[in-house]
Tab-separated table of N, CA and C in Angstrom:
chain	number	residue	atom	x	y	z
J	1	MET	N	80.191	81.684	163.848
J	1	MET	CA	78.879	81.867	163.261
J	1	MET	C	77.958	80.753	163.749
J	2	THR	N	76.925	81.125	164.492
J	2	THR	CA	75.922	80.182	164.961
J	2	THR	C	74.791	80.134	163.945
J	3	VAL	N	74.374	78.932	163.607
J	3	VAL	CA	73.335	78.753	162.590
J	3	VAL	C	72.059	78.269	163.266
J	4	LYS	N	70.924	78.860	162.876
J	4	LYS	CA	69.625	78.498	163.420
J	4	LYS	C	68.707	78.013	162.312
J	5	ILE	N	67.853	77.066	162.652
J	5	ILE	CA	66.757	76.660	161.774
J	5	ILE	C	65.527	77.369	162.319
J	6	ARG	N	64.945	78.274	161.528
J	6	ARG	CA	63.858	79.091	162.033
J	6	ARG	C	62.846	79.392	160.937
J	7	LEU	N	61.789	80.108	161.310
J	7	LEU	CA	60.729	80.468	160.381
J	7	LEU	C	60.965	81.881	159.854
J	8	ALA	N	60.793	82.069	158.551
J	8	ALA	CA	60.827	83.389	157.927
J	8	ALA	C	59.416	83.683	157.421
J	9	ARG	N	58.872	84.835	157.783
J	9	ARG	CA	57.481	85.142	157.462
J	9	ARG	C	57.357	85.748	156.071
J	10	PHE	N	56.410	85.224	155.317
J	10	PHE	CA	56.042	85.749	154.010
J	10	PHE	C	54.537	85.908	154.002
J	11	GLY	N	53.989	86.326	152.886
J	11	GLY	CA	52.549	86.499	152.787
J	11	GLY	C	52.136	87.928	153.029
J	12	CYS	N	50.843	88.160	152.995
J	12	CYS	CA	50.291	89.504	153.152
J	12	CYS	C	49.887	89.746	154.598
J	13	LYS	N	49.398	90.934	154.836
J	13	LYS	CA	48.882	91.280	156.145
J	13	LYS	C	47.676	90.394	156.470
J	14	ASN	N	47.672	89.814	157.647
J	14	ASN	CA	46.623	88.893	158.122
J	14	ASN	C	46.551	87.591	157.316
J	15	ARG	N	47.520	87.297	156.476
J	15	ARG	CA	47.580	86.046	155.717
J	15	ARG	C	48.999	85.495	155.794
J	16	PRO	N	49.454	85.042	156.962
J	16	PRO	CA	50.856	84.629	157.104
J	16	PRO	C	51.159	83.337	156.355
J	17	PHE	N	52.394	83.238	155.943
J	17	PHE	CA	52.938	82.052	155.280
J	17	PHE	C	54.409	82.008	155.679
J	18	TYR	N	54.891	80.882	156.142
J	18	TYR	CA	56.249	80.810	156.666
J	18	TYR	C	57.100	79.837	155.864
J	19	ARG	N	58.375	80.165	155.712
J	19	ARG	CA	59.357	79.245	155.178
J	19	ARG	C	60.240	78.784	156.320
J	20	VAL	N	60.573	77.501	156.327
J	20	VAL	CA	61.538	76.973	157.288
J	20	VAL	C	62.902	77.155	156.637
J	21	VAL	N	63.756	77.982	157.250
J	21	VAL	CA	65.031	78.334	156.641
J	21	VAL	C	66.179	78.101	157.614
J	22	VAL	N	67.373	77.987	157.044
J	22	VAL	CA	68.609	77.971	157.823
J	22	VAL	C	69.242	79.339	157.638
J	23	ALA	N	69.540	80.008	158.757
J	23	ALA	CA	70.105	81.350	158.682
J	23	ALA	C	71.047	81.587	159.847
J	24	ASP	N	71.947	82.539	159.669
J	24	ASP	CA	72.817	82.968	160.749
J	24	ASP	C	71.942	83.595	161.833
J	25	ASP	N	72.259	83.357	163.099
J	25	ASP	CA	71.402	83.861	164.169
J	25	ASP	C	71.431	85.377	164.298
J	26	LYS	N	72.405	86.036	163.686
J	26	LYS	CA	72.484	87.495	163.755
J	26	LYS	C	71.725	88.176	162.623
J	27	SER	N	71.285	87.431	161.616
J	27	SER	CA	70.532	88.038	160.518
J	27	SER	C	69.083	88.265	160.950
J	28	ARG	N	68.392	89.161	160.248
J	28	ARG	CA	67.011	89.486	160.580
J	28	ARG	C	66.089	88.312	160.267
J	29	ARG	N	64.869	88.388	160.798
J	29	ARG	CA	63.908	87.301	160.613
J	29	ARG	C	63.662	87.009	159.137
J	30	ASP	N	63.478	88.046	158.339
J	30	ASP	CA	63.219	87.862	156.918
J	30	ASP	C	64.440	88.217	156.087
J	31	GLY	N	65.601	88.251	156.704
J	31	GLY	CA	66.824	88.658	156.019
J	31	GLY	C	67.474	87.523	155.255
J	32	LYS	N	68.794	87.625	155.129
J	32	LYS	CA	69.549	86.664	154.339
J	32	LYS	C	69.452	85.266	154.955
J	33	GLN	N	69.243	84.288	154.098
J	33	GLN	CA	69.135	82.900	154.540
J	33	GLN	C	70.126	82.040	153.780
J	34	ILE	N	70.526	80.940	154.400
J	34	ILE	CA	71.487	80.045	153.773
J	34	ILE	C	70.774	79.051	152.863
J	35	GLU	N	69.680	78.468	153.352
J	35	GLU	CA	68.958	77.453	152.577
J	35	GLU	C	67.505	77.403	153.039
J	36	VAL	N	66.597	77.120	152.113
J	36	VAL	CA	65.183	76.926	152.428
J	36	VAL	C	64.950	75.432	152.613
J	37	LEU	N	64.366	75.060	153.778
J	37	LEU	CA	64.163	73.650	154.100
J	37	LEU	C	62.714	73.202	153.997
J	38	GLY	N	61.806	74.125	153.766
J	38	GLY	CA	60.403	73.744	153.663
J	38	GLY	C	59.512	74.946	153.881
J	39	PHE	N	58.221	74.686	154.107
J	39	PHE	CA	57.283	75.767	154.363
J	39	PHE	C	56.229	75.315	155.353
J	40	PHE	N	55.518	76.309	155.912
J	40	PHE	CA	54.450	76.074	156.873
J	40	PHE	C	53.358	77.094	156.596
J	41	ASP	N	52.135	76.615	156.362
J	41	ASP	CA	50.997	77.483	156.094
J	41	ASP	C	49.982	77.304	157.222
J	42	PRO	N	49.947	78.224	158.197
J	42	PRO	CA	49.058	78.047	159.352
J	42	PRO	C	47.576	78.203	159.025
J	43	LEU	N	47.242	78.732	157.863
J	43	LEU	CA	45.837	78.934	157.514
J	43	LEU	C	45.189	77.679	156.945
J	44	GLN	N	45.963	76.691	156.577
J	44	GLN	CA	45.421	75.427	156.082
J	44	GLN	C	44.850	74.631	157.253
J	45	GLY	N	43.985	73.679	156.963
J	45	GLY	CA	43.419	72.820	157.994
J	45	GLY	C	44.495	71.937	158.617
J	46	LYS	N	44.269	71.519	159.854
J	46	LYS	CA	45.293	70.730	160.566
J	46	LYS	C	45.583	69.399	159.886
J	47	ASP	N	44.626	68.839	159.176
J	47	ASP	CA	44.824	67.556	158.512
J	47	ASP	C	45.207	67.708	157.052
J	48	ASP	N	45.334	68.932	156.570
J	48	ASP	CA	45.654	69.179	155.167
J	48	ASP	C	47.112	68.827	154.879
J	49	ALA	N	47.354	68.156	153.764
J	49	ALA	CA	48.715	67.756	153.389
J	49	ALA	C	49.575	68.949	152.990
J	50	ASN	N	48.949	70.060	152.598
J	50	ASN	CA	49.699	71.245	152.174
J	50	ASN	C	50.024	72.191	153.324
J	51	ARG	N	49.757	71.800	154.556
J	51	ARG	CA	50.035	72.669	155.707
J	51	ARG	C	51.528	72.771	155.991
J	52	VAL	N	52.235	71.636	155.947
J	52	VAL	CA	53.676	71.613	156.235
J	52	VAL	C	54.363	70.766	155.182
J	53	SER	N	55.486	71.255	154.686
J	53	SER	CA	56.325	70.486	153.775
J	53	SER	C	57.769	70.697	154.215
J	54	LEU	N	58.485	69.605	154.476
J	54	LEU	CA	59.863	69.692	154.966
J	54	LEU	C	60.777	68.793	154.148
J	55	LYS	N	62.030	69.229	153.959
J	55	LYS	CA	63.058	68.407	153.333
J	55	LYS	C	63.804	67.686	154.456
J	56	PHE	N	63.372	66.453	154.743
J	56	PHE	CA	63.880	65.721	155.899
J	56	PHE	C	65.388	65.474	155.829
J	57	ASP	N	65.898	65.120	154.663
J	57	ASP	CA	67.328	64.815	154.562
J	57	ASP	C	68.184	66.045	154.828
J	58	ARG	N	67.757	67.214	154.348
J	58	ARG	CA	68.529	68.443	154.582
J	58	ARG	C	68.424	68.902	156.040
J	59	ILE	N	67.268	68.700	156.658
J	59	ILE	CA	67.118	69.060	158.069
J	59	ILE	C	68.014	68.186	158.927
J	60	LYS	N	68.064	66.873	158.628
J	60	LYS	CA	68.957	65.975	159.374
J	60	LYS	C	70.411	66.395	159.194
J	61	TYR	N	70.776	66.808	157.987
J	61	TYR	CA	72.146	67.260	157.738
J	61	TYR	C	72.474	68.486	158.585
J	62	TRP	N	71.608	69.498	158.572
J	62	TRP	CA	71.899	70.731	159.300
J	62	TRP	C	71.935	70.503	160.807
J	63	ILE	N	71.087	69.636	161.314
J	63	ILE	CA	71.140	69.321	162.744
J	63	ILE	C	72.430	68.579	163.073
J	64	SER	N	72.884	67.705	162.158
J	64	SER	CA	74.115	66.946	162.410
J	64	SER	C	75.352	67.837	162.421
J	65	VAL	N	75.335	68.955	161.698
J	65	VAL	CA	76.491	69.847	161.692
J	65	VAL	C	76.373	70.944	162.747
J	66	GLY	N	75.302	70.925	163.564
J	66	GLY	CA	75.232	71.816	164.706
J	66	GLY	C	74.228	72.940	164.635
J	67	ALA	N	73.356	72.958	163.656
J	67	ALA	CA	72.326	74.008	163.592
J	67	ALA	C	71.309	73.777	164.706
J	68	GLN	N	70.895	74.863	165.356
J	68	GLN	CA	69.954	74.783	166.465
J	68	GLN	C	68.566	75.224	166.000
J	69	PRO	N	67.541	74.363	166.116
J	69	PRO	CA	66.192	74.802	165.749
J	69	PRO	C	65.602	75.693	166.836
J	70	THR	N	64.786	76.672	166.436
J	70	THR	CA	64.071	77.492	167.402
J	70	THR	C	62.962	76.652	168.016
J	71	ASP	N	62.298	77.179	169.044
J	71	ASP	CA	61.265	76.419	169.744
J	71	ASP	C	60.119	76.020	168.823
J	72	SER	N	59.642	76.951	168.002
J	72	SER	CA	58.517	76.636	167.116
J	72	SER	C	58.909	75.607	166.065
J	73	VAL	N	60.110	75.721	165.514
J	73	VAL	CA	60.567	74.743	164.523
J	73	VAL	C	60.819	73.394	165.200
J	74	GLU	N	61.335	73.410	166.417
J	74	GLU	CA	61.569	72.151	167.127
J	74	GLU	C	60.262	71.412	167.382
J	75	ASN	N	59.182	72.144	167.691
J	75	ASN	CA	57.869	71.511	167.851
J	75	ASN	C	57.404	70.880	166.535
J	76	MET	N	57.626	71.570	165.418
J	76	MET	CA	57.260	71.020	164.113
J	76	MET	C	58.062	69.751	163.817
J	77	LEU	N	59.362	69.780	164.113
J	77	LEU	CA	60.215	68.624	163.857
J	77	LEU	C	59.853	67.457	164.766
J	78	PHE	N	59.443	67.749	165.995
J	78	PHE	CA	58.995	66.686	166.906
J	78	PHE	C	57.741	66.015	166.360
J	79	ARG	N	56.775	66.825	165.871
J	79	ARG	CA	55.554	66.249	165.306
J	79	ARG	C	55.837	65.438	164.051
J	80	ALA	N	56.895	65.817	163.314
J	80	ALA	CA	57.262	65.082	162.100
J	80	ALA	C	58.094	63.843	162.425
J	81	GLY	N	58.566	63.714	163.661
J	81	GLY	CA	59.323	62.538	164.064
J	81	GLY	C	60.819	62.656	163.835
J	82	LEU	N	61.334	63.861	163.621
J	82	LEU	CA	62.762	64.037	163.366
J	82	LEU	C	63.573	64.306	164.625
J	83	VAL	N	62.939	64.851	165.656
J	83	VAL	CA	63.648	65.248	166.867
J	83	VAL	C	62.953	64.608	168.067
J	84	PRO	N	63.703	64.058	169.022
J	84	PRO	CA	63.057	63.544	170.233
J	84	PRO	C	62.562	64.706	171.091
J	85	PRO	N	61.568	64.473	171.934
J	85	PRO	CA	61.052	65.565	172.763
J	85	PRO	C	62.065	65.989	173.814
J	86	ARG	N	61.950	67.235	174.256
J	86	ARG	CA	62.803	67.711	175.341
J	86	ARG	C	62.400	67.016	176.630
J	87	SER	N	63.359	66.730	177.488
J	87	SER	CA	63.015	66.128	178.777
J	87	SER	C	62.553	67.228	179.715
J	88	MET	N	61.525	66.930	180.488
J	88	MET	CA	60.981	67.892	181.437
J	88	MET	C	61.680	67.707	182.777
J	89	VAL	N	61.750	68.765	183.571
J	89	VAL	CA	62.402	68.716	184.867
J	89	VAL	C	61.352	68.927	185.943
J	90	VAL	N	61.340	68.033	186.954
J	90	VAL	CA	60.415	68.145	188.070
J	90	VAL	C	61.209	68.632	189.273
J	91	VAL	N	60.702	69.674	189.923
J	91	VAL	CA	61.352	70.235	191.095
J	91	VAL	C	60.521	69.857	192.308
J	92	GLY	N	61.186	69.584	193.442
J	92	GLY	CA	60.481	69.201	194.667
J	92	GLY	C	59.494	70.267	195.108
J	93	SER	N	58.517	69.871	195.921
J	93	SER	CA	57.477	70.802	196.347
J	93	SER	C	57.946	71.646	197.522
J	94	LYS	N	57.130	72.614	197.926
J	94	LYS	CA	57.462	73.523	199.013
J	94	LYS	C	57.164	72.923	200.381
J	95	ASN	N	56.614	71.715	200.419
J	95	ASN	CA	56.202	71.101	201.681
J	95	ASN	C	57.349	70.470	202.445
J	96	GLY	N	58.576	70.740	202.080
J	96	GLY	CA	59.711	70.205	202.820
J	96	GLY	C	60.362	69.015	202.150
J	97	GLU	N	59.816	68.569	201.043
J	97	GLU	CA	60.461	67.468	200.339
J	97	GLU	C	61.771	67.960	199.745
J	98	GLN	N	62.622	67.024	199.415
J	98	GLN	CA	63.898	67.404	198.817
J	98	GLN	C	63.652	68.132	197.497
J	99	SER	N	64.439	69.163	197.268
J	99	SER	CA	64.265	69.951	196.049
J	99	SER	C	65.287	69.551	194.997
J	100	THR	N	65.509	68.262	194.842
J	100	THR	CA	66.417	67.795	193.805
J	100	THR	C	65.668	67.751	192.487
J	101	ASN	N	66.361	68.058	191.440
J	101	ASN	CA	65.753	68.052	190.115
J	101	ASN	C	65.751	66.642	189.555
J	102	HIS	N	64.633	66.226	189.006
J	102	HIS	CA	64.493	64.925	188.362
J	102	HIS	C	64.092	65.162	186.920
J	103	HIS	N	64.724	64.464	186.007
J	103	HIS	CA	64.334	64.548	184.605
J	103	HIS	C	63.231	63.528	184.366
J	104	VAL	N	62.178	63.963	183.683
J	104	VAL	CA	61.011	63.129	183.452
J	104	VAL	C	60.814	62.976	181.962
J	105	SER	N	60.534	61.754	181.517
J	105	SER	CA	60.241	61.505	180.115
J	105	SER	C	58.882	62.099	179.776
J	106	PRO	N	58.787	62.974	178.750
J	106	PRO	CA	57.506	63.583	178.418
J	106	PRO	C	56.512	62.612	177.802
J	107	ILE	N	56.992	61.486	177.324
J	107	ILE	CA	56.098	60.521	176.681
J	107	ILE	C	55.511	59.565	177.701
J	108	THR	N	56.373	58.962	178.546
J	108	THR	CA	55.894	57.965	179.501
J	108	THR	C	55.643	58.532	180.881
J	109	GLY	N	56.268	59.640	181.251
J	109	GLY	CA	56.091	60.226	182.567
J	109	GLY	C	56.988	59.609	183.622
J	110	GLU	N	57.904	58.729	183.229
J	110	GLU	CA	58.801	58.075	184.176
J	110	GLU	C	59.980	58.976	184.496
J	111	ILE	N	60.506	58.827	185.709
J	111	ILE	CA	61.671	59.614	186.114
J	111	ILE	C	62.918	58.989	185.526
J	112	LEU	N	63.735	59.804	184.861
J	112	LEU	CA	64.980	59.347	184.247
J	112	LEU	C	66.141	59.697	185.152
J	113	ASN	N	67.172	58.891	185.128
J	113	ASN	CA	68.381	59.189	185.927
J	113	ASN	C	69.508	59.594	185.065
């Protein structure tokens, strides 16, 4: 059983409201969930305190036991400071340079080895 941390949609038509939940990856988007970890209201202002609410200790626990966040949840966790950013990969150009892959730090832009 693979566990994902993902968004479950609630709210009315044209008024979305999301819960951050832990669920089996085979269950439906709004189906059975294991635990609710917070909420996200995209209609609130970007600086509003009620836009995102997360249970940091439970999220750290689920990540430590192997739960995989989806891309949208991972972006939220990165902004909250819980997850480091993904490393970017630079591929050589078509002008004949070597096409070796280099990992680049998204924060500093330096090439990592």
